[in-house]
XYZ file of C-alpha atoms in Angstrom:
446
model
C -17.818 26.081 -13.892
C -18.443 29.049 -16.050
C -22.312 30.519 -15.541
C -22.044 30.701 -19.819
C -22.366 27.143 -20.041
C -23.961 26.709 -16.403
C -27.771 25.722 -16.611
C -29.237 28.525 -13.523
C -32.199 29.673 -14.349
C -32.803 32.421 -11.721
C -36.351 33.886 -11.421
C -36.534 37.690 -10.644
C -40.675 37.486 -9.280
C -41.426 35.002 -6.658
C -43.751 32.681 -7.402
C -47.251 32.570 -5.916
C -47.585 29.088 -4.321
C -44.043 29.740 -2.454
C -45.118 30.563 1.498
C -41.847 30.388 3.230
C -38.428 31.570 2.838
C -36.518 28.316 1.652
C -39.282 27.331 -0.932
C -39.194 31.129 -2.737
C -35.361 31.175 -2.747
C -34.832 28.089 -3.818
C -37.155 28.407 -6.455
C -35.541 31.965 -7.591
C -32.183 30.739 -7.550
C -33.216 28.084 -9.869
C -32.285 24.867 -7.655
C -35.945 22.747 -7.812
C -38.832 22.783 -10.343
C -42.070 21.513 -9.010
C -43.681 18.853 -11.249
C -46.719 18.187 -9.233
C -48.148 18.875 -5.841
C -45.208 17.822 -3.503
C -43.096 16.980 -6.182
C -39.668 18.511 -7.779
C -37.206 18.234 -10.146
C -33.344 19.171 -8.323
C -31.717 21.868 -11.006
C -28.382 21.728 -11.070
C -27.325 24.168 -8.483
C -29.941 22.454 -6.045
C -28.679 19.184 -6.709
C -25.533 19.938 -6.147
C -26.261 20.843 -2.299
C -28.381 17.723 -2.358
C -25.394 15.592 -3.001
C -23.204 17.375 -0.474
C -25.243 17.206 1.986
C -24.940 13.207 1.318
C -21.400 13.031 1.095
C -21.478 14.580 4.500
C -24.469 12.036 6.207
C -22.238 9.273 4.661
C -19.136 9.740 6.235
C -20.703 10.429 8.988
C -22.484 7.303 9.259
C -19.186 5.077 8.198
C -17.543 6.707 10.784
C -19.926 5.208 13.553
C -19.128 2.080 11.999
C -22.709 1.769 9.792
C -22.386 -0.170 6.613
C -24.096 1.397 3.664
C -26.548 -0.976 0.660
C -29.525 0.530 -1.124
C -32.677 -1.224 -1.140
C -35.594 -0.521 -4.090
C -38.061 2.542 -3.796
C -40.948 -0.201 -4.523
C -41.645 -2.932 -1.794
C -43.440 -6.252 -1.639
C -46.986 -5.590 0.408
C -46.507 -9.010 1.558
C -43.690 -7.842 4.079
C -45.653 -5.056 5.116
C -48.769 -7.395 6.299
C -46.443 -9.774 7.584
C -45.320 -6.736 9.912
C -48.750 -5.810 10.112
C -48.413 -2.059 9.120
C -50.118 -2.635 5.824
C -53.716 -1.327 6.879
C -52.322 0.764 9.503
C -49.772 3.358 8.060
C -53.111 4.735 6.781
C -53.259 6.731 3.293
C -49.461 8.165 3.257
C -49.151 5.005 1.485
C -48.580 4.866 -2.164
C -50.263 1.656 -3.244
C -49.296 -0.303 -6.487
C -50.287 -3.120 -8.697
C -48.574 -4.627 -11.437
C -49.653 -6.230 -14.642
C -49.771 -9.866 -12.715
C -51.598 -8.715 -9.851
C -49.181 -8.249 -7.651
C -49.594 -5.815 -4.535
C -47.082 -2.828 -3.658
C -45.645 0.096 -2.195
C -43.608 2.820 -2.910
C -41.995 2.667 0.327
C -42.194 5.469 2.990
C -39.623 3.923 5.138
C -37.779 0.461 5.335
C -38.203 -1.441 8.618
C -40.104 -4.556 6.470
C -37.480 -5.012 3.779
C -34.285 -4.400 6.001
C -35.895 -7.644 8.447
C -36.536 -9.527 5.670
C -32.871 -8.949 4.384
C -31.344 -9.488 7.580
C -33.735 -12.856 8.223
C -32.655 -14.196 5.047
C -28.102 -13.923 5.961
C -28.074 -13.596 9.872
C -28.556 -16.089 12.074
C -25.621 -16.213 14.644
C -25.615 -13.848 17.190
C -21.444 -13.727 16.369
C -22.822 -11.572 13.233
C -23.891 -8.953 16.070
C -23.763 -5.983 16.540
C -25.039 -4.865 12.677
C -26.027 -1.697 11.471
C -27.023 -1.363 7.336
C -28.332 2.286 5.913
C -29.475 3.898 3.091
C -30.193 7.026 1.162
C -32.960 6.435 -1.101
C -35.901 8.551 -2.328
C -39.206 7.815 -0.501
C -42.861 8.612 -1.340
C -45.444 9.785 1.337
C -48.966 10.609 -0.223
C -49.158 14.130 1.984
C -52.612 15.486 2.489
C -51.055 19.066 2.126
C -47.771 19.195 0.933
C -46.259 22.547 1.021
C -43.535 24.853 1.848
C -41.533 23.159 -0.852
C -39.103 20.818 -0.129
C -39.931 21.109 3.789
C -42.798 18.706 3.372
C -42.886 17.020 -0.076
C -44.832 14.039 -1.106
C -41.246 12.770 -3.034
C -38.023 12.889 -0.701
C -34.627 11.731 0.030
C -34.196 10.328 3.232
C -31.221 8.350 4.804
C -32.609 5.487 6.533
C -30.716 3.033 8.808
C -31.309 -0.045 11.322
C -29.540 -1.587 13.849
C -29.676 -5.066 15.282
C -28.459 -6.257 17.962
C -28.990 -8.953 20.605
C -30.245 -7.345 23.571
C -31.849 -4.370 25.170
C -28.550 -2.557 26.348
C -26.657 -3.543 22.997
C -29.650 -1.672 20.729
C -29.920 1.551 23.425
C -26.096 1.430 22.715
C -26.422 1.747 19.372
C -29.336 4.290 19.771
C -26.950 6.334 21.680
C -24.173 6.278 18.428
C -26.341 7.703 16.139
C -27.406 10.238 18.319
C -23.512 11.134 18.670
C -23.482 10.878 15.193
C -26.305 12.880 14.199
C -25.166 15.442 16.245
C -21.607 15.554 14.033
C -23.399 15.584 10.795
C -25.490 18.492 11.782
C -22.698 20.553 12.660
C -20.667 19.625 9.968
C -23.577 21.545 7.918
C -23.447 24.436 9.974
C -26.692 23.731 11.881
C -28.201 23.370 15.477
C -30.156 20.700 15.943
C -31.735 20.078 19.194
C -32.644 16.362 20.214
C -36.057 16.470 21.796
C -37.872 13.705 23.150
C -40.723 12.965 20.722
C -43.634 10.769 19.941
C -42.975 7.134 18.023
C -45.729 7.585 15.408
C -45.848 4.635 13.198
C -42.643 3.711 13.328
C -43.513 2.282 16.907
C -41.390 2.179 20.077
C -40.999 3.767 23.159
C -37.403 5.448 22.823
C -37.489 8.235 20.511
C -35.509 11.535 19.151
C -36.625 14.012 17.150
C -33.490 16.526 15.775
C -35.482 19.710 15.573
C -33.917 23.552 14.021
C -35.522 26.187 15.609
C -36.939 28.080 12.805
C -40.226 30.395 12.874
C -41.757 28.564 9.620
C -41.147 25.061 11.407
C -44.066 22.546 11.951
C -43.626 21.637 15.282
C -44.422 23.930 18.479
C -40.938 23.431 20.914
C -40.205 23.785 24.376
C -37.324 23.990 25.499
C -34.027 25.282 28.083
C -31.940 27.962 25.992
C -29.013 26.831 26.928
C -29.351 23.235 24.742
C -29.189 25.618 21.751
C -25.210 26.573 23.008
C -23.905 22.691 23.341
C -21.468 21.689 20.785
C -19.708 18.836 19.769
C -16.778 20.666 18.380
C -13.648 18.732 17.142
C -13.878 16.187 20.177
C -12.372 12.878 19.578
C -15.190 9.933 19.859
C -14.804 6.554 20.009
C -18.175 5.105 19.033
C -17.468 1.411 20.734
C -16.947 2.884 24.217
C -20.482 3.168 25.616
C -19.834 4.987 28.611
C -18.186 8.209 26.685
C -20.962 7.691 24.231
C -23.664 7.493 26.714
C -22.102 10.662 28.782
C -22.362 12.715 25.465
C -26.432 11.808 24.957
C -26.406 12.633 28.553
C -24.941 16.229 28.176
C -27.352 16.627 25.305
C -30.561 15.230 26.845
C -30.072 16.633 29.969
C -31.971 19.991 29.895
C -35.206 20.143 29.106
C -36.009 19.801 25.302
C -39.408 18.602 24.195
C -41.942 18.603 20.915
C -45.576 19.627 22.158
C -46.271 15.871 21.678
C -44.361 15.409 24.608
C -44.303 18.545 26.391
C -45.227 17.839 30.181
C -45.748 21.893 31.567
C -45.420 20.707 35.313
C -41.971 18.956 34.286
C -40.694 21.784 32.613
C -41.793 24.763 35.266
C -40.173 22.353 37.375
C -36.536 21.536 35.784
C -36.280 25.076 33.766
C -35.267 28.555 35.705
C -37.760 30.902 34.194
C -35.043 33.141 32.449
C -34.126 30.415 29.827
C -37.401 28.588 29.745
C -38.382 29.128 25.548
C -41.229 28.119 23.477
C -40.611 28.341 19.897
C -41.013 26.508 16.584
C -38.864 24.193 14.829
C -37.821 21.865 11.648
C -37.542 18.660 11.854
C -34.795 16.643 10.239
C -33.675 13.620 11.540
C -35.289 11.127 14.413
C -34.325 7.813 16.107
C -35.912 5.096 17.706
C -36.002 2.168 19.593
C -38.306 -0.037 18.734
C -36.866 -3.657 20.620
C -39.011 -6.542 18.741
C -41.591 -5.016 16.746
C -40.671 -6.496 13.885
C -38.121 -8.420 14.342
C -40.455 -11.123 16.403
C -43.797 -11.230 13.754
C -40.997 -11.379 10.918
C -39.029 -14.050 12.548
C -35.275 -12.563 12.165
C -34.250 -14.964 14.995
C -30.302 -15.132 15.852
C -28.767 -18.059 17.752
C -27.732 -16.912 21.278
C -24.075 -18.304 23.256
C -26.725 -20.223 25.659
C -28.113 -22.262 22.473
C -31.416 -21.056 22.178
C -32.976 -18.411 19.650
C -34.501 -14.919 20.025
C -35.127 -12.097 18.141
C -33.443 -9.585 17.975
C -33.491 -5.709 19.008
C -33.805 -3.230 16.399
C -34.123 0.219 16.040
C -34.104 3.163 13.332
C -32.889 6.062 12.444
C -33.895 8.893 9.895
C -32.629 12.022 8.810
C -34.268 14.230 5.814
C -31.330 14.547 3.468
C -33.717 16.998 0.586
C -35.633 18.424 4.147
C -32.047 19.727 5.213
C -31.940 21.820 2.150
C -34.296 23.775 2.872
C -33.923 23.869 6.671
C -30.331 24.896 6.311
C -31.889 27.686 3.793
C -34.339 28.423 6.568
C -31.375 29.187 9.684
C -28.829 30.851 6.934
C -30.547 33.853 4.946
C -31.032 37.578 4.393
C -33.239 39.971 2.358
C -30.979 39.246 -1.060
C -30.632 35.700 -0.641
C -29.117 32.571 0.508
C -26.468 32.016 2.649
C -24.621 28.618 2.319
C -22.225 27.069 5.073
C -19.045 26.387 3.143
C -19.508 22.624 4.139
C -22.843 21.918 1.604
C -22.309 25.056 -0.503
C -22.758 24.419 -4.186
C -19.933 26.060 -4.986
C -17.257 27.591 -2.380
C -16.112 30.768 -4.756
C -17.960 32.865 -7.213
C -15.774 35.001 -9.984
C -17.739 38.476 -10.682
C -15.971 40.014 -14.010
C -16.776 43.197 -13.872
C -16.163 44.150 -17.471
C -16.371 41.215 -19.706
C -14.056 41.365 -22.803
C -11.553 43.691 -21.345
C -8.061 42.108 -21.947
C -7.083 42.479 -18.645
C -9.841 41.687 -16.448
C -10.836 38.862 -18.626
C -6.860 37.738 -18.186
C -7.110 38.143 -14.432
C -10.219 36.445 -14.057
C -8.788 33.272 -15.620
C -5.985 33.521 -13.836
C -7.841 33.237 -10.608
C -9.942 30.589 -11.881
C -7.127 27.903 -12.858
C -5.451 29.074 -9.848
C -9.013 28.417 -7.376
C -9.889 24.750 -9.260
C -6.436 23.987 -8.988
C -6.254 23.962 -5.309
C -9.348 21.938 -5.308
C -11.844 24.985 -4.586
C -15.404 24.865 -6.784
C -16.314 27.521 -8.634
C -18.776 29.340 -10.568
C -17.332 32.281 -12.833
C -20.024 34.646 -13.983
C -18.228 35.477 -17.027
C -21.595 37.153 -18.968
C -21.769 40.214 -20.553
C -23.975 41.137 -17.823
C -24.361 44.835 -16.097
C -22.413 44.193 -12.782
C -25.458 44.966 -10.667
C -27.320 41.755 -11.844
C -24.309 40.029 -11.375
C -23.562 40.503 -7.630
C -28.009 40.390 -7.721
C -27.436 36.695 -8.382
C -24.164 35.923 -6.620
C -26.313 37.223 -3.490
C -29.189 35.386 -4.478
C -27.468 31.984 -4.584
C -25.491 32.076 -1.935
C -21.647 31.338 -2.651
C -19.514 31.960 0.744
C -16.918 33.835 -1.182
C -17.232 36.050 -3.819
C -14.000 37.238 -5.867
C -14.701 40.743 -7.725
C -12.366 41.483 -11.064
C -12.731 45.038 -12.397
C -10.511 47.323 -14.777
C -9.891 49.777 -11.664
C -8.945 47.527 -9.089
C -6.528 45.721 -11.572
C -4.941 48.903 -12.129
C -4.120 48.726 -8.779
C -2.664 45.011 -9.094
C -5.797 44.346 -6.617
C -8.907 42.134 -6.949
C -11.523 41.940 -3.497
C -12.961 39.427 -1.736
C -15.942 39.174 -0.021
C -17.623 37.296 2.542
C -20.993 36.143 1.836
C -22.223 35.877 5.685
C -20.172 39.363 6.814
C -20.166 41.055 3.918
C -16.784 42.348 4.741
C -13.936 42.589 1.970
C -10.451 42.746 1.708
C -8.648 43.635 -1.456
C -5.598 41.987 -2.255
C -3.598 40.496 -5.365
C -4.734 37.605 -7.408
C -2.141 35.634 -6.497
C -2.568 36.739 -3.110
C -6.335 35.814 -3.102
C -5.540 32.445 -4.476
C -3.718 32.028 -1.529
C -5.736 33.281 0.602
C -8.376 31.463 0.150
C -7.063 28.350 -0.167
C -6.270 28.642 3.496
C -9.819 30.030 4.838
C -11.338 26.798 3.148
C -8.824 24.241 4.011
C -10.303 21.002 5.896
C -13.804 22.017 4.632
């Protein structure tokens, strides 16, 4: 893409109402507009994270063997009082009535309509195990909603719900997308720390929060240091063999990790050596649960069982804050000039800096390197403006781009362009072929 026909409008002030990091940069490098309180438009550049951060919670989720749908933003209030949630999810509820009377909701979260769907197909336990998702927008009528896209009113969430036949089957599949979870966060470049957490309205008594330690994050944390250092890596997983998925929930459960919903201070004096005991803050983007019956017994999504008779089934849920992760990933990768994107949900992987627009040669060079970059399957974003080159590496930094390619008259002379690393800042200078090349390999299997 060149940043002539590119629609980034940067913003050189920060704006008042932005309180933490992720909310001013994001509004400065032009990614999100707010429309109202809690509310934003996704600018090009922001949606583009937006939707790579969804390629990467979808492929994560087929992989565990989930089966994507969508299901409307709007919802039947019926289902909800058949649930009985109706009068208790309280005023986060977005209430609606159409022109015949009719009563709905903009739903904040899906348990209702995924029973209802599953009631109306399923009704042999031989259709077991199941596990539908989606990624759909969701409204939640915040009392406060601030620090941008870290608490919104408007958001995209990936939502998804197993059911299974019994208690051990469900926990099973509660264990997988913890495994999973755990993939997709790394994938992004992130830490995220399962701690056990409170149910809230979802209900249940098995629950996960994902949490990024972050000083700007909601929730108070307590925790062993040395859960922050466990990594999946490239490990192999098999999702349908419960013990190694149960032994990798294990290794990530086992030290102490809690919200201070859940924090018990005896428990964790007791289990955590005083050197790595921490108390900190953190983000919240993802949580599971396990929720057995709740809904699937008042809803009657009943399944035939190999003895004959019928029972409901076990469900659970399982969240993760696909717009939220935008701005906690902005939040845990940062500096004074700007963002810092992982090369995994960066909007684009490469940024051209010409630093004398209309010279023959640098011009020449600089197209060079962008046929050769797009033609290896790399994105990129070419400032070709007749821009002073301070401004230009002003909003290359701001942005974020891992890799930045700098053209200029005297390098050229030299038959050498340089590239720079976004996160080190270090720079190598080499020629255009050779960068081509070069980074090509650095960003191969991203």
């Amino acid at each position: 893409m060149r940043l002539t026909r590119y629609f980034l409008p940067v913003l050189k002030e920060t704006p008042a109402e932005a309180q933490i990091v992720s909310h001013r940069l994001m509004l400065r490098a032009g990614m999100i507009r707010q429309q109202a309180a809690g509310i934003y438009s996704w600018l090009p550049l922001g949606y583009r994270v937006l939707r790579n951060i969804e390629r990467i919670v979808h492929e994560e989720q087929q992989r565990a063997g989930h089966i994507p749908l969508l299901m409307p933003t709007l919802q039947p209030a019926e289902l909800w009082r058949e649930s009985g949630r109706y009068d208790d999810y309280g005023q986060e509820m977005l209430r609606i009535r159409d022109r015949h009377g009719r009563d709905l909701i903009y739903g904040p979260t899906n348990e209702e309509m995924i029973t209802d769907i599953f009631r109306a197909h399923v009704t042999s336990y031989r259709d077991l195990p199941l596990t539908l998702y989606h990624i759909q927008w969701k409204f939640r009528d915040e009392i406060r909603p601030r620090f941008g896209v870290m608490r919104g009113r408007e958001f995209l969430m990936k939502d998804g719900y197993n059911f299974d036949l019994t208690r051990e089957d469900a926990l099973h599949a509660y264990n997988r997308h913890m495994v999973s979870y755990l993939r997709t966060y790394e994938r992004m470049g992130l830490t995220a720390i399962p701690m056990r957490a409170a149910s809230g309205p979802i209900g249940g008594d098995d629950t996960h929060e994902f949490l990024v330690l972050a000083q700007t994050g909601e929730s108070q944390v307590f925790y062993d240091d040395r859960v922050a250092g466990l990594k999946l890596g490239r490990r192999e997983i098999d999702y349908d063999d419960r013990d190694a998925v149960a032994a990798i929930c294990a290794e990530f459960t086992s030290l102490y990790a809690r919200t201070d919903e859940t924090h018990d201070e005896a428990a964790f004096a007791a289990q955590v050596p005083e050197a790595h005991r921490r108390v900190g803050r953190g983000i919240e983007v993802g949580q599971i649960f396990y929720f057995g019956t709740k809904y699937s017994e008042p809803m009657g999504a009943l399944v035939t069982t190999p003895e004959g008779d019928r029972r409901p089934v076990h469900m659970g849920s399982h969240g993760i804050g696909v717009s939220r992760l935008v701005g906690a990933l902005i939040e845990a990768h940062h500096d004074d000039r700007g963002i810092i994107w992982p090369e995994s949900v960066a909007p684009f992987t490469v940024g051209i800096v010409n630093l004398k627009q209309g010279d023959a040669a640098a011009d020449a060079a600089c197209e060079g390197l962008y046929r050769g970059l797009t033609g290896r399957g790399i994105e990129v974003l070419y400032d070709d403006r007749d821009e002073r080159a301070g401004a230009k590496f002003a909003t290359m930094d701001l942005i974020g781009l891992p890799w930045r390619v700098t053209v200029g008259p005297r390098g050229l002379a030299a038959g050498k362009v340089e590239i720079t690393s976004r996160r080190t800042g270090e720079s190598e200078e080499m020629s255009p072929e050779a960068a081509v090349d070069r980074l090509a390999g650095l960003l191969a299997g991203i």
